[in-house]
PDB file of C-alpha atoms and ligand atoms in Angstrom:
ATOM      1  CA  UNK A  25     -14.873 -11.567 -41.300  1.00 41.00           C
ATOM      2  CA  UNK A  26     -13.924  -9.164 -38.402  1.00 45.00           C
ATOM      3  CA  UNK A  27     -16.563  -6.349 -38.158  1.00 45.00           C
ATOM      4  CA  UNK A  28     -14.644  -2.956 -37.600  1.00 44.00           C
ATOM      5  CA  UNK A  29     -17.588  -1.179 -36.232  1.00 46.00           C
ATOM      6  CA  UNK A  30     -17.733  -3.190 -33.787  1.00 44.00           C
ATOM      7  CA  UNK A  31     -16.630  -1.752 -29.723  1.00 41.00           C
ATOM      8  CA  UNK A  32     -14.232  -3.168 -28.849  1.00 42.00           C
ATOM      9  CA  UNK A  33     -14.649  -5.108 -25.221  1.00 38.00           C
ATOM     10  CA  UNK A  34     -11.736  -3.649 -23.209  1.00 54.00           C
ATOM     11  CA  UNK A  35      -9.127  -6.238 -21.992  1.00 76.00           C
ATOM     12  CA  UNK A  36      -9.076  -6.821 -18.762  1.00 88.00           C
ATOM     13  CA  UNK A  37      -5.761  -5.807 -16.969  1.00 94.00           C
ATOM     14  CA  UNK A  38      -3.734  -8.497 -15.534  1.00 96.00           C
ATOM     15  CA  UNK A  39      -2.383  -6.420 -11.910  1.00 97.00           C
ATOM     16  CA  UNK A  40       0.563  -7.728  -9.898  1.00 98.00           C
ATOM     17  CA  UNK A  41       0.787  -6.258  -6.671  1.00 98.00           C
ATOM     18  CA  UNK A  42       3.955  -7.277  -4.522  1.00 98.00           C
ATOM     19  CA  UNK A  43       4.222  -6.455  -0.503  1.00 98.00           C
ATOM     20  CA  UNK A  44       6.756  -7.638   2.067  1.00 97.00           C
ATOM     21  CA  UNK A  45       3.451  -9.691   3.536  1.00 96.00           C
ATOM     22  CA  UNK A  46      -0.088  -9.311   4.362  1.00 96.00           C
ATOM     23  CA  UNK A  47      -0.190  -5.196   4.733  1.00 95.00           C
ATOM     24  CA  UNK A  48      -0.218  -5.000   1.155  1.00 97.00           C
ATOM     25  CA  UNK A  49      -3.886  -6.130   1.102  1.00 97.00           C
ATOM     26  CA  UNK A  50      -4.765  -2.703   2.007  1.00 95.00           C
ATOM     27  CA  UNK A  51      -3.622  -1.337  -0.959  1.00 97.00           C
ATOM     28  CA  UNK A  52      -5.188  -4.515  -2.792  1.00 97.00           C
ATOM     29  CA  UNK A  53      -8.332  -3.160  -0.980  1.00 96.00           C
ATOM     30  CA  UNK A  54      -8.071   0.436  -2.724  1.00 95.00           C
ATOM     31  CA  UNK A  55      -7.529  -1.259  -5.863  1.00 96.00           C
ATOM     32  CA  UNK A  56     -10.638  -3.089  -6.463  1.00 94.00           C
ATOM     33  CA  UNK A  57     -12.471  -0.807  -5.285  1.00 92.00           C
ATOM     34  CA  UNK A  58     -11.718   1.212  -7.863  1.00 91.00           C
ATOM     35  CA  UNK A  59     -10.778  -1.432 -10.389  1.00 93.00           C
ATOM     36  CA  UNK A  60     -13.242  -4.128 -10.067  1.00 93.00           C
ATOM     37  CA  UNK A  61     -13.054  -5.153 -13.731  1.00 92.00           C
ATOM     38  CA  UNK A  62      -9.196  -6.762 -13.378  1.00 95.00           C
ATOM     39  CA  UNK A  63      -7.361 -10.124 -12.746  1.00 96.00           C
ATOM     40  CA  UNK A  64      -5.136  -9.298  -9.548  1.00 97.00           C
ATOM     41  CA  UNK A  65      -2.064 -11.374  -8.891  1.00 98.00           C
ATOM     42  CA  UNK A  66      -0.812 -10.493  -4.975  1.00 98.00           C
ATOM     43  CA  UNK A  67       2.374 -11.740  -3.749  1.00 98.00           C
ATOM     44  CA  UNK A  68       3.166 -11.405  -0.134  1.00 98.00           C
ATOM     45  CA  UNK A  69       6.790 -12.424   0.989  1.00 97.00           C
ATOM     46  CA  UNK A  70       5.596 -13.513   4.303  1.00 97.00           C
ATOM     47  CA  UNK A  71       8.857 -15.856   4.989  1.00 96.00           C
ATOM     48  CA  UNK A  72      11.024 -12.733   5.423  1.00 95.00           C
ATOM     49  CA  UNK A  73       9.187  -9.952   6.766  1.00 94.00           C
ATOM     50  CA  UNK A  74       9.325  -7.345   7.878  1.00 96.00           C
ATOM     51  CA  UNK A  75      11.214  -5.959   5.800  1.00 96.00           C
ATOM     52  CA  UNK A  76      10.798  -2.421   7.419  1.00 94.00           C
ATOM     53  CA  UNK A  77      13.995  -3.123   9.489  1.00 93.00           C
ATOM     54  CA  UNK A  78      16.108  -4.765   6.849  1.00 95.00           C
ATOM     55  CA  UNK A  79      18.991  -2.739   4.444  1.00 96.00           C
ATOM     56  CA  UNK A  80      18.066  -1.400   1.041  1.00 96.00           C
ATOM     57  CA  UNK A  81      20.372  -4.145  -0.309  1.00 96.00           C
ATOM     58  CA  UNK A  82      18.533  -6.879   1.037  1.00 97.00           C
ATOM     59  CA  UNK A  83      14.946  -5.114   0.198  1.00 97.00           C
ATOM     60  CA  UNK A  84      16.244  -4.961  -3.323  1.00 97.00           C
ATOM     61  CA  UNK A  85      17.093  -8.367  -3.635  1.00 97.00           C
ATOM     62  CA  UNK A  86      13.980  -9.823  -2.177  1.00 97.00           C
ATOM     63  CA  UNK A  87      11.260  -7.560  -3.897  1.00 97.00           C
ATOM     64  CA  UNK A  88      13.285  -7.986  -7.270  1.00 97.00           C
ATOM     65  CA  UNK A  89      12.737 -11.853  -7.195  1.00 97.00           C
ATOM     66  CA  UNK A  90       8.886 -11.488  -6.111  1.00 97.00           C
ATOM     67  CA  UNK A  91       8.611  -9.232  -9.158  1.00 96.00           C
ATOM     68  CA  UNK A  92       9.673 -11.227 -11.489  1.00 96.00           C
ATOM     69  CA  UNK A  93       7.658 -14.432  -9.933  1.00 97.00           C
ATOM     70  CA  UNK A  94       4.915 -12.087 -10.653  1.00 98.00           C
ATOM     71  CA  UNK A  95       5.721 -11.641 -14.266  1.00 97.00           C
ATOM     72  CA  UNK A  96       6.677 -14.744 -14.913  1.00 96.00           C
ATOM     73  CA  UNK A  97       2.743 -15.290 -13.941  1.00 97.00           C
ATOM     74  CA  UNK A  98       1.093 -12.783 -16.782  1.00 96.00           C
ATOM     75  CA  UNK A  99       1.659  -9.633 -14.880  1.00 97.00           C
ATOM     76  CA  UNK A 100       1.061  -6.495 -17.500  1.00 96.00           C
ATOM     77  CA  UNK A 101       1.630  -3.626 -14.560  1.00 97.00           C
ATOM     78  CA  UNK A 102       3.255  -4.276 -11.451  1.00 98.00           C
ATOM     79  CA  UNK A 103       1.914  -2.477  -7.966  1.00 98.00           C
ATOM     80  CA  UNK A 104       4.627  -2.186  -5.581  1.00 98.00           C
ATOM     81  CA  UNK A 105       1.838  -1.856  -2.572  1.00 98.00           C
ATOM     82  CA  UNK A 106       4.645  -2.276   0.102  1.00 98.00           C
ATOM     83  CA  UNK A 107       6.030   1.147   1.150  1.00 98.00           C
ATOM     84  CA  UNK A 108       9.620   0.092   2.733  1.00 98.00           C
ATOM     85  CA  UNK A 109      10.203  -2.254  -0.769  1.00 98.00           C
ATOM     86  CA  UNK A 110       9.039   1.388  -2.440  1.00 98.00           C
ATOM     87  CA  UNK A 111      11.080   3.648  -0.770  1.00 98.00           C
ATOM     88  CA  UNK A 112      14.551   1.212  -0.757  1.00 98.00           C
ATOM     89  CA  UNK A 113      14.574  -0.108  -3.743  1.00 98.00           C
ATOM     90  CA  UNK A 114      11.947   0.938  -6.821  1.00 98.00           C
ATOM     91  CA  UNK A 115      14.920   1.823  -8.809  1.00 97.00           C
ATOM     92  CA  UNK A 116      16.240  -1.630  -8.673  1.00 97.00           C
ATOM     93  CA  UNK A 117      12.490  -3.548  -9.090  1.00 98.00           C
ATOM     94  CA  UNK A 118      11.948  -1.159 -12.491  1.00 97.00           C
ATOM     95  CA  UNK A 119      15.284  -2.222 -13.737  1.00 97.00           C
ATOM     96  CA  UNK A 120      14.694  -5.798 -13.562  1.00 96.00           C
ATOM     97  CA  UNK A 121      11.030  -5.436 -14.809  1.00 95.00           C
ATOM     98  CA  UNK A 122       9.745  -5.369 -17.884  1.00 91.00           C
ATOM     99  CA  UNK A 123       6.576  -3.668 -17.297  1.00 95.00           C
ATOM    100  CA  UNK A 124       5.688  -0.629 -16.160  1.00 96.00           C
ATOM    101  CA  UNK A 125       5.992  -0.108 -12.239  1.00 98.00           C
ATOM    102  CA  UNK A 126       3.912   1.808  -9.772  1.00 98.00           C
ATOM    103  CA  UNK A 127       5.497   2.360  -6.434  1.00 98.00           C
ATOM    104  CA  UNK A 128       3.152   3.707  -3.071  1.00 98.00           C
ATOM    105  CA  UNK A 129       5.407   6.587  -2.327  1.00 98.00           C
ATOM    106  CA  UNK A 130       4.895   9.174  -5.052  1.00 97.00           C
ATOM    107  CA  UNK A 131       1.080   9.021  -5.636  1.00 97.00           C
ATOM    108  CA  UNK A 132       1.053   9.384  -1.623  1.00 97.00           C
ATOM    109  CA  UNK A 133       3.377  12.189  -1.711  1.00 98.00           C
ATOM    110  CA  UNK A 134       0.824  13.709  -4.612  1.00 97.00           C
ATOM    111  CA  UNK A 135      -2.003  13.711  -2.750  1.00 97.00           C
ATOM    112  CA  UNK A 136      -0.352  14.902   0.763  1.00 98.00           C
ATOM    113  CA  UNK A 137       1.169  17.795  -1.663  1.00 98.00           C
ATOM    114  CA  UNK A 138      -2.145  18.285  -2.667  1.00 97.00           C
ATOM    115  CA  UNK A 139      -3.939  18.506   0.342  1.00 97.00           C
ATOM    116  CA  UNK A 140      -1.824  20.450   2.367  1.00 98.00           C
ATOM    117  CA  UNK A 141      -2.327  24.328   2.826  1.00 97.00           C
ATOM    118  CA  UNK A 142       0.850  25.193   5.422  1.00 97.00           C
ATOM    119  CA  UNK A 143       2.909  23.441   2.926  1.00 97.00           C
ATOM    120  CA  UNK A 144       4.202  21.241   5.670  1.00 97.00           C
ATOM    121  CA  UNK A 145       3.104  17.463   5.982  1.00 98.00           C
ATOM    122  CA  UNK A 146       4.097  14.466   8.594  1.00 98.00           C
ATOM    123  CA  UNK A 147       5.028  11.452   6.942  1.00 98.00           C
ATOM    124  CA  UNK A 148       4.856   8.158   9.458  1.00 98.00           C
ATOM    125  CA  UNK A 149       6.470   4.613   8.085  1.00 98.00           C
ATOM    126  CA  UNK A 150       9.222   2.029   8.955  1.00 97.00           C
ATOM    127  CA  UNK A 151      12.558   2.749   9.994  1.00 96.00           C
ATOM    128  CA  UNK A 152      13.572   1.646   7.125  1.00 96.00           C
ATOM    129  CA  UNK A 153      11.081   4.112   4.509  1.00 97.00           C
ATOM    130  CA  UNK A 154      11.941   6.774   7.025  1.00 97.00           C
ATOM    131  CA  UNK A 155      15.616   6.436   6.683  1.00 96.00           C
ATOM    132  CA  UNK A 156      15.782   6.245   3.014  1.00 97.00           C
ATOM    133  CA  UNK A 157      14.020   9.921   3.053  1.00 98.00           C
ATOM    134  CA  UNK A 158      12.109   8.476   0.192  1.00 98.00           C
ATOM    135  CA  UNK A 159       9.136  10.455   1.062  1.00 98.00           C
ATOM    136  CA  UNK A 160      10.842  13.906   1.432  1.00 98.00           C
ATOM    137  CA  UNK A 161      12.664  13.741  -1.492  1.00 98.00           C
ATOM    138  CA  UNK A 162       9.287  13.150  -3.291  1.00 98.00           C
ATOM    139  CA  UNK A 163       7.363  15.799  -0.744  1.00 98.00           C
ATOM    140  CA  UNK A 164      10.338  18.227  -1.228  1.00 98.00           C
ATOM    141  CA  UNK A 165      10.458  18.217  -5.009  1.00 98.00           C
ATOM    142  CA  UNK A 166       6.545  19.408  -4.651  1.00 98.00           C
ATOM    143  CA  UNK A 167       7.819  22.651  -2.709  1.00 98.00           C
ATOM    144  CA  UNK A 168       6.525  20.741   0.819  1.00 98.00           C
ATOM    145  CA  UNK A 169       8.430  20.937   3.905  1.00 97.00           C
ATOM    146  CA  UNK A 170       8.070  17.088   5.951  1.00 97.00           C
ATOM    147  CA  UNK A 171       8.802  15.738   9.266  1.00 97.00           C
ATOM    148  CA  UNK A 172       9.074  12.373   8.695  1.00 98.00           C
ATOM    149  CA  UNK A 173       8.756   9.616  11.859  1.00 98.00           C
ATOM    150  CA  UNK A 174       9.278   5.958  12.498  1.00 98.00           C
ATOM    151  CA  UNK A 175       6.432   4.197  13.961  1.00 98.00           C
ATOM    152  CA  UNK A 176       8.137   0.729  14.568  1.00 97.00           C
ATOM    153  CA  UNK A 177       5.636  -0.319  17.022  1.00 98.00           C
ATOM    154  CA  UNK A 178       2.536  -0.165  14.460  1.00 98.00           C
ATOM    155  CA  UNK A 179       3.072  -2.730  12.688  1.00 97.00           C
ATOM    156  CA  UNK A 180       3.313  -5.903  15.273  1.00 96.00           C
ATOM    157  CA  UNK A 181       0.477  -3.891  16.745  1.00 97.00           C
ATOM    158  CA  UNK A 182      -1.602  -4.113  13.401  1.00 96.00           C
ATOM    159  CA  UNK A 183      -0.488  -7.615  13.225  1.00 93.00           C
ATOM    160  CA  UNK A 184      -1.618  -8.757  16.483  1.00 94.00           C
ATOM    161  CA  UNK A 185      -5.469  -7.152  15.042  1.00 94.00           C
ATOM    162  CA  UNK A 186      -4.697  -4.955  18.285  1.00 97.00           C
ATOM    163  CA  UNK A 187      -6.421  -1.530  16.066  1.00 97.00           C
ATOM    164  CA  UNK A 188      -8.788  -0.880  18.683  1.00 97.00           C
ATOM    165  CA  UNK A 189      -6.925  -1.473  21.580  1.00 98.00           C
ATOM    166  CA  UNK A 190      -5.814   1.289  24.443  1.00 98.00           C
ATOM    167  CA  UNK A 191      -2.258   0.082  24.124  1.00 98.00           C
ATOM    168  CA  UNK A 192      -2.320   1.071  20.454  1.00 98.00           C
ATOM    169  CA  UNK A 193      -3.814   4.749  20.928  1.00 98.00           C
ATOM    170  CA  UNK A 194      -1.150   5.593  24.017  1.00 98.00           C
ATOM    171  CA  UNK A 195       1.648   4.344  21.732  1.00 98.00           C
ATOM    172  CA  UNK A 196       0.029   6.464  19.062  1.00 98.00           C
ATOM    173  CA  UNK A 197      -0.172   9.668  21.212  1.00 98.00           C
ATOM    174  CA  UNK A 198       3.179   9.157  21.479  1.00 98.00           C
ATOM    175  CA  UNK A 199       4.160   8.834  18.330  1.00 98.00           C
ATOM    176  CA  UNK A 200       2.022  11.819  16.855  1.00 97.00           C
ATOM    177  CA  UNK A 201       3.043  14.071  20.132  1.00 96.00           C
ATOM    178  CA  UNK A 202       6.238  13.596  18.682  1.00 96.00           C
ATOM    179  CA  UNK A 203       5.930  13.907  14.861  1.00 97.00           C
ATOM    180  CA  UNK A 204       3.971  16.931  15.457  1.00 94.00           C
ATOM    181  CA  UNK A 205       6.393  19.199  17.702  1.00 93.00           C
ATOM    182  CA  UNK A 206       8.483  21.837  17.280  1.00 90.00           C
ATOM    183  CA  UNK A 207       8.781  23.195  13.893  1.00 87.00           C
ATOM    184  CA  UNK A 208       6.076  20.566  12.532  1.00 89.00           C
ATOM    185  CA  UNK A 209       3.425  21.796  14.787  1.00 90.00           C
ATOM    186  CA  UNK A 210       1.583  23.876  12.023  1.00 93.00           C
ATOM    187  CA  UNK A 211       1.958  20.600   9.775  1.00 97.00           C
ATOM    188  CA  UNK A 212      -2.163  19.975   8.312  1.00 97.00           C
ATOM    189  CA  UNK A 213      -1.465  16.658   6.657  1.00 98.00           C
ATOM    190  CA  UNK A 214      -0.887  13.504   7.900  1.00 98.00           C
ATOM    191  CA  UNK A 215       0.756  10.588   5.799  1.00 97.00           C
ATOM    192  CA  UNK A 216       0.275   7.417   6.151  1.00 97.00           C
ATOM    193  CA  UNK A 217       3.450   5.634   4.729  1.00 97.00           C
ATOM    194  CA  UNK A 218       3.263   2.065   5.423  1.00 97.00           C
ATOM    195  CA  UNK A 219       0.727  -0.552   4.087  1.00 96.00           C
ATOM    196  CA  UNK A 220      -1.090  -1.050   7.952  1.00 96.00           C
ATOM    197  CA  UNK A 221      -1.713   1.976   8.803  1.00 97.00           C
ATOM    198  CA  UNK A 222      -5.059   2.482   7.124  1.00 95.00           C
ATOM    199  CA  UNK A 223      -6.773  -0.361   9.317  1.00 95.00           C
ATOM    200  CA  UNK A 224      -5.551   2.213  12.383  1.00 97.00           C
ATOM    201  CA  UNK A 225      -6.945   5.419  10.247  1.00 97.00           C
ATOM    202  CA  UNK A 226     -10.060   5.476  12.688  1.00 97.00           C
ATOM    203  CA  UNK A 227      -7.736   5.106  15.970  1.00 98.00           C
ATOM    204  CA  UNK A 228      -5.090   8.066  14.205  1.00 98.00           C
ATOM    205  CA  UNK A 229      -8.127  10.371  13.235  1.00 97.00           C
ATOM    206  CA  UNK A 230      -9.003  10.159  16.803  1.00 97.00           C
ATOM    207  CA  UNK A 231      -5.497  10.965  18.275  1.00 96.00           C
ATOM    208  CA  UNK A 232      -4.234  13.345  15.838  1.00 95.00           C
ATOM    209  CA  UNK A 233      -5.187  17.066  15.808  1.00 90.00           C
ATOM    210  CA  UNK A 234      -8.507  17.923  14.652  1.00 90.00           C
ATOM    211  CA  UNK A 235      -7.339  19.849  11.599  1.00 91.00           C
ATOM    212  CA  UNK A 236      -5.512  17.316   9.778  1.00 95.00           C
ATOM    213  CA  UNK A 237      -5.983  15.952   6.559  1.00 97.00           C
ATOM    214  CA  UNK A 238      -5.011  11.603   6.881  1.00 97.00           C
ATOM    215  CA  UNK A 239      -3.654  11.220   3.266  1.00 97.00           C
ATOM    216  CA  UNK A 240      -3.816   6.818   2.576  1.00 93.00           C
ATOM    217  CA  UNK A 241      -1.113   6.104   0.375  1.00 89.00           C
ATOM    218  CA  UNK A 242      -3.242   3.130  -0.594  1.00 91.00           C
ATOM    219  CA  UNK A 243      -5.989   5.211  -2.089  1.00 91.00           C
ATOM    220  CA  UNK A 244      -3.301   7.624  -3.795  1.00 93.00           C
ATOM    221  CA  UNK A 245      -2.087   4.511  -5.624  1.00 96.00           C
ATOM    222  CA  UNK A 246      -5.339   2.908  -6.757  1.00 95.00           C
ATOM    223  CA  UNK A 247      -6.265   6.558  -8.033  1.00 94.00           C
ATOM    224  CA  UNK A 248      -2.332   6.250  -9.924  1.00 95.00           C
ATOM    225  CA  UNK A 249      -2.540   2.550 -11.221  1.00 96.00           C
ATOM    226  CA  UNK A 250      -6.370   3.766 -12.949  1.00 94.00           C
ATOM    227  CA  UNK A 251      -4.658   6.925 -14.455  1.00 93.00           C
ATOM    228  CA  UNK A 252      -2.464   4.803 -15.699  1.00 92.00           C
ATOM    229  CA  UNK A 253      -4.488   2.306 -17.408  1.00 91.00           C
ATOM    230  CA  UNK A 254      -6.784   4.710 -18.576  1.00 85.00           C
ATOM    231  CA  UNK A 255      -9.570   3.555 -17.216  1.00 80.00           C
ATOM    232  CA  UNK A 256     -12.098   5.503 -14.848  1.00 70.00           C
ATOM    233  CA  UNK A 257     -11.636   4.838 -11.200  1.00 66.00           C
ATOM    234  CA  UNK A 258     -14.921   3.949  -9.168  1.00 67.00           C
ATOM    235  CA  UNK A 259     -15.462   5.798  -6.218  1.00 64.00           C
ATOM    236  CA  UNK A 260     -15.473   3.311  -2.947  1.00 62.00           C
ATOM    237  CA  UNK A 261     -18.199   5.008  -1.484  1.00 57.00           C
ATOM    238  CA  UNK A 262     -21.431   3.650  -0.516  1.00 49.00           C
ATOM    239  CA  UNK A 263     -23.523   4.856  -3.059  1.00 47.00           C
ATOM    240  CA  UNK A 264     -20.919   3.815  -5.575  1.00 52.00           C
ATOM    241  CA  UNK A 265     -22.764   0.313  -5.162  1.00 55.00           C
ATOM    242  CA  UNK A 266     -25.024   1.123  -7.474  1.00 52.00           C
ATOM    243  CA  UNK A 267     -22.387   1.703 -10.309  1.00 56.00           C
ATOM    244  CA  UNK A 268     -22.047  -0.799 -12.740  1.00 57.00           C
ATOM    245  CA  UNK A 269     -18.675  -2.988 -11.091  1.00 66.00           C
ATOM    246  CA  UNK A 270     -17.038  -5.871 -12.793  1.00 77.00           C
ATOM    247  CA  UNK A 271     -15.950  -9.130 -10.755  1.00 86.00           C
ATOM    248  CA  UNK A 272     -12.352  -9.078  -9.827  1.00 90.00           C
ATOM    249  CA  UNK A 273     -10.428 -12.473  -9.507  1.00 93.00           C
ATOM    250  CA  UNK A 274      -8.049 -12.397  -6.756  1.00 96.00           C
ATOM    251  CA  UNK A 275      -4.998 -15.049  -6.785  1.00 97.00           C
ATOM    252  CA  UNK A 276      -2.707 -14.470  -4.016  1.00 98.00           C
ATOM    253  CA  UNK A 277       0.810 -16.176  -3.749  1.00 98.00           C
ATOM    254  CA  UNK A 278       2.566 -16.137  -0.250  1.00 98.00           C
ATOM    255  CA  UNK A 279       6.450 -17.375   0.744  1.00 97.00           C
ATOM    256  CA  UNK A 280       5.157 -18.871   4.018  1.00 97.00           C
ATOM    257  CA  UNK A 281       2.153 -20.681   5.260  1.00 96.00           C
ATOM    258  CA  UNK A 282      -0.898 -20.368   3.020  1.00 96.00           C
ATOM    259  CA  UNK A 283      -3.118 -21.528   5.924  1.00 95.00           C
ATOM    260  CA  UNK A 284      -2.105 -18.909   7.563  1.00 94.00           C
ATOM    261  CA  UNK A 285      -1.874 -16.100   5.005  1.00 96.00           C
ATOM    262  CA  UNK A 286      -5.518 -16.958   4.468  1.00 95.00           C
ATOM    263  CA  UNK A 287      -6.425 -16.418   8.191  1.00 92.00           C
ATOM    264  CA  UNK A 288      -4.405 -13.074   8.654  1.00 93.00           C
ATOM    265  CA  UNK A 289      -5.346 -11.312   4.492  1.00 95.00           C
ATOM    266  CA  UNK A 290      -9.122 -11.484   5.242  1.00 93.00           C
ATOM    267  CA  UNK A 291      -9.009  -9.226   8.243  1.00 90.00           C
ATOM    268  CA  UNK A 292      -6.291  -6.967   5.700  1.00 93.00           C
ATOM    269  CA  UNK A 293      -8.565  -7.039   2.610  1.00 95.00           C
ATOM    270  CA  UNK A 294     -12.104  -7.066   4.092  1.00 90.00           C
ATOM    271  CA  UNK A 295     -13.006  -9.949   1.517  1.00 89.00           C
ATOM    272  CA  UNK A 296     -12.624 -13.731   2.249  1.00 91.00           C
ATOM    273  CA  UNK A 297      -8.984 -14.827   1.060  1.00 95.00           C
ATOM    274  CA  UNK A 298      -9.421 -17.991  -1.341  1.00 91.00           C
ATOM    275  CA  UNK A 299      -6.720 -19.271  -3.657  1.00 90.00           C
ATOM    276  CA  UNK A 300      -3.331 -19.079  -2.119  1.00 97.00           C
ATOM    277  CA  UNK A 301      -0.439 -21.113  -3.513  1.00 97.00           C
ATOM    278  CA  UNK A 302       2.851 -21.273  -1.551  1.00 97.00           C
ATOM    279  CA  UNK A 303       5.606 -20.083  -3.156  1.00 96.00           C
ATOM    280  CA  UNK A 304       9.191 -20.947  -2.477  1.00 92.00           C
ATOM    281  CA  UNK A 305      11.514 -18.425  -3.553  1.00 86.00           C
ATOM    282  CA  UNK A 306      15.188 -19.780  -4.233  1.00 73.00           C
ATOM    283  CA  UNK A 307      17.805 -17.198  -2.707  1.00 67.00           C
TER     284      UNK A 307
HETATM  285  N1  DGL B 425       4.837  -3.483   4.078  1.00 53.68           N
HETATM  286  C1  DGL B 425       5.704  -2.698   4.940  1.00 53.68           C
HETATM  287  C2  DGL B 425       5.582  -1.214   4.548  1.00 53.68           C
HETATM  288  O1  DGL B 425       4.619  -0.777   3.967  1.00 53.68           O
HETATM  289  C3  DGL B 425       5.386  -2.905   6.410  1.00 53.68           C
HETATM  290  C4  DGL B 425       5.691  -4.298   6.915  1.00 53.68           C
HETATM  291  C5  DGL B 425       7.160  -4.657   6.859  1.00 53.68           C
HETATM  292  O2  DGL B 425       7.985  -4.016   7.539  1.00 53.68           O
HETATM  293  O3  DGL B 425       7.494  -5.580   6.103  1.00 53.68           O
HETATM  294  O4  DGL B 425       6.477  -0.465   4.832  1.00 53.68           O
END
């Protein structure tokens, strides 16, 4: 006979998270930090990245099949950790899903609304994210003014594990020289709008001006995706060890070489990358 008084043991969330490739992991990261006590399905589209220089049509069609791959596996919430797919096409990805759908860009454009006191924030992202304006539609409808600026270069940078690397901070001075100019000079929050940008955070606090606030899209999502499932969110700190975590199980699907996904995700997430299954995506 079921006993009523009883707790009940609260289900564990089943978490898709979809990026363009590996990047995503940073968000991943964020997540079970705060979520520990979840099943995580990650799917990185590693065959046709980067998707940062590709159209919205094309963005739409790829992230849309991922998705559904995803769901087809027992996602209950999908995590759409890959800024450019966010920015291009989360209209598209929440039509086709049937669960709900978390996207990087608004919880990022949240905090950087929340953090700034000018009232004027620097987003930095793909061509692609920057072009769409994604960001400063979100960052305008919060009353925030936003310079918004394509760091192409960051990514192969990030890729090539270059994030301490004097080639990386001059192309950074450059970049931030520029996104901070002109009428953006009084600008006290910096955004970081594309999934590898928080393993440069160190490297950008460095090169940026003193004053800023770095607002991680990553962490602004995690913080979203526990609001959402009603559930506390840890804090990542240090003493936060002590807290009572759960185990999170990590399965991780990728569209080219596992091997390889393997190598690269474990420098992304900062835990050892285990079960990947390739995954070949009919077009
Ligand atoms: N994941 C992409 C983003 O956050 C960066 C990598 C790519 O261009 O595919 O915008």
């Amino acid at each position: 006979m079921p006993n009523s008084s009883r707790p009940r043991t609260p289900l564990r969330p089943k978490i898709g998270v979809f990026d363009s490739g590996v990047g995503g992991l940073t968000v991943l990261r964020a997540l079970v930090e705060r979520i520990p006590d979840a099943d995580y399905l990650y799917f990185g589209d590693t065959a046709r990245l980067p998707y940062g220089s590709k159209s919205a049509a094309t963005v739409a069609h790829y992230a849309v099949g991922a998705v559904r791959y995803l769901q087809d596996e027992g996602a209950e919430l999908l995590v759409i950790a890959c800024n450019t797919a966010t920015a291009l096409a989360l209209k598209e990805i929440k039509a086709a899903a049937g669960v709900e759908v978390i996207g990087v860009v608004e919880p990022g454009a949240a905090a950087a609304a929340a953090a700034s006191r000018t009232g004027k924030v620097v987003v930095i992202g793909t061509e692609a994210t920057m072009a769409s304006h994604a960001y400063r539609r979100a960052l305008e409808g919060l009353k925030v003014e936003v310079r918004e600026k394509a760091c192409p270069l960051f990514v192969p940078l990030v890729e090539e594990g270059w994030v301490e690397h004097a080639v990386t901070e001059q192309v950074a001075r450059i970049y931030l020289a520029e996104a901070f100019s002109d009428d953006a000079r009084d600008a006290d929050v910096l955004v970081l709008g594309c999934t590898h940008y928080p393993l440069i955070k160190p490297l950008l606090r460095r090169v940026a001006p003193e004053h800023m606030a770095i607002v991680d899209s990553a962490e602004s999502t995690a913080r979203a995706v526990a609001r959402q499932l009603q559930i506390e969110a840890l804090r990542p700190s240090a003493e936060a060890k002590s807290e009572r975590r759960g185990v999170p199980v990590l399965k991780f699907f990728a569209t080219d070489s596992a091997e390889k996904f393997r190598k690269m995700g474990t420098r992304f997430l900062g835990l050892p990358v285990e079960e990947v299954l390739h995954v070949d995506l009919k077009e």
